[in-house]
PDB file of C-alpha atoms in Angstrom:
ATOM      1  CA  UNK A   1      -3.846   4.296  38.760  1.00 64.00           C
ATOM      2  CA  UNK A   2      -0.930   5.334  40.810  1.00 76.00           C
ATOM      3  CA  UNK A   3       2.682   6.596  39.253  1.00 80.00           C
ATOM      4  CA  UNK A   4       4.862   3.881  38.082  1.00 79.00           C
ATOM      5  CA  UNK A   5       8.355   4.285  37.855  1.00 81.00           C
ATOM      6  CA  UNK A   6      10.196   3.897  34.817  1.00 91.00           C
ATOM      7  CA  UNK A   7      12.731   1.376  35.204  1.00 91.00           C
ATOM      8  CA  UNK A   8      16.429   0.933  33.145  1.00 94.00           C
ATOM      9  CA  UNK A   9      17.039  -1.624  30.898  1.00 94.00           C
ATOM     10  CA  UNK A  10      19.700  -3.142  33.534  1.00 96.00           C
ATOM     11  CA  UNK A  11      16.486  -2.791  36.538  1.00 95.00           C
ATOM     12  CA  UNK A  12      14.136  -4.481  33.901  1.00 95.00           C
ATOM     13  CA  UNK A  13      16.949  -7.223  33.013  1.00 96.00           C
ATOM     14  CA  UNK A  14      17.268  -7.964  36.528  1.00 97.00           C
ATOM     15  CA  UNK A  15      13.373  -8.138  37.776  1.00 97.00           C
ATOM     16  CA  UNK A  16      13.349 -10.704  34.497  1.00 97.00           C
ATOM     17  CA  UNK A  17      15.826 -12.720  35.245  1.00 97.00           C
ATOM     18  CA  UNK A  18      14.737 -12.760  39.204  1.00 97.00           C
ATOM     19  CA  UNK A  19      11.057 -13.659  37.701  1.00 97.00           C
ATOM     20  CA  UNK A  20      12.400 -16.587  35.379  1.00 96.00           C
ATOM     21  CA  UNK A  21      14.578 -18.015  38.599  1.00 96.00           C
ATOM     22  CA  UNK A  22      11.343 -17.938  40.722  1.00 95.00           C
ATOM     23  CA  UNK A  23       9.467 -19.436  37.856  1.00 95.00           C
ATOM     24  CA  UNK A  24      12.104 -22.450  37.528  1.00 95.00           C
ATOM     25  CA  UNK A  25      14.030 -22.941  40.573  1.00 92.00           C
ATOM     26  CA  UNK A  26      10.457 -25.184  42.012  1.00 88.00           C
ATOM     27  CA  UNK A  27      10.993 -27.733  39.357  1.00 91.00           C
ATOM     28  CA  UNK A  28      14.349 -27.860  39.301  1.00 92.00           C
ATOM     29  CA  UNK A  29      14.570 -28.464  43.248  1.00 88.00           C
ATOM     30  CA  UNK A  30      12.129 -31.152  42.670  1.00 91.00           C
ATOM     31  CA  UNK A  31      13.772 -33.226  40.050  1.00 94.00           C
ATOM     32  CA  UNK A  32      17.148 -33.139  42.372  1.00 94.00           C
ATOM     33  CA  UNK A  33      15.568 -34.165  45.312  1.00 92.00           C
ATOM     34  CA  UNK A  34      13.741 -37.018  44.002  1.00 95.00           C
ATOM     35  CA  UNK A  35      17.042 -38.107  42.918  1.00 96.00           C
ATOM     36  CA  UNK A  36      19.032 -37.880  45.313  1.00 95.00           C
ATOM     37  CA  UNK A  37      16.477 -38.661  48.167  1.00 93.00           C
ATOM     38  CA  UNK A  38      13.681 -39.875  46.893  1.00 94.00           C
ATOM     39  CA  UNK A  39      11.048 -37.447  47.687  1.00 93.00           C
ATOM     40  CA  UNK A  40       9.634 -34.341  46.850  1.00 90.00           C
ATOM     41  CA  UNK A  41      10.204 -30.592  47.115  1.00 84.00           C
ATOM     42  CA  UNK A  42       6.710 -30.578  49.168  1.00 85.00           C
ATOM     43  CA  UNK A  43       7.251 -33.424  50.936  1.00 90.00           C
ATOM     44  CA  UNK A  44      11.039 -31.793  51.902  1.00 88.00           C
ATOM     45  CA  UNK A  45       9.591 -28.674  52.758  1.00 88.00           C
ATOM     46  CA  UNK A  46       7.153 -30.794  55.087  1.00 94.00           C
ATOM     47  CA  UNK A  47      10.106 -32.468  56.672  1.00 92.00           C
ATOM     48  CA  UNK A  48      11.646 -29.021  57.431  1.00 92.00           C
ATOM     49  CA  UNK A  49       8.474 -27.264  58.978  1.00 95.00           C
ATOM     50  CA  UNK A  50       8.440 -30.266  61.524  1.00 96.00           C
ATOM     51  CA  UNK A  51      12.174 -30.344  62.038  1.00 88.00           C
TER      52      UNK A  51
END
């Protein structure tokens, strides 16, 4: 298993936070877009690809 670096309690704090915000922010885009215009965070992300 290769060496894995101890990190601080402000590194670990951080890389928790950034994992809960990854974890939520999905959902959270979805709800607002549906209602504000009606459609989906896929279904925007769609729209944007083709754009």
């Amino acid at each position: 298993m290769a060496h894995r670096p101890v990190l601080s309690a402000e590194e670990e704090d951080a890389w928790t936070q950034l994992h809960l915000v990854a974890q939520l922010l999905p959902a959270v885009m979805d709800q607002r877009l549906r209602r504000d215009a009606g459609l989906g965070h896929y279904d925007y992300a769609v729209l944007l690809t083709l754009y």
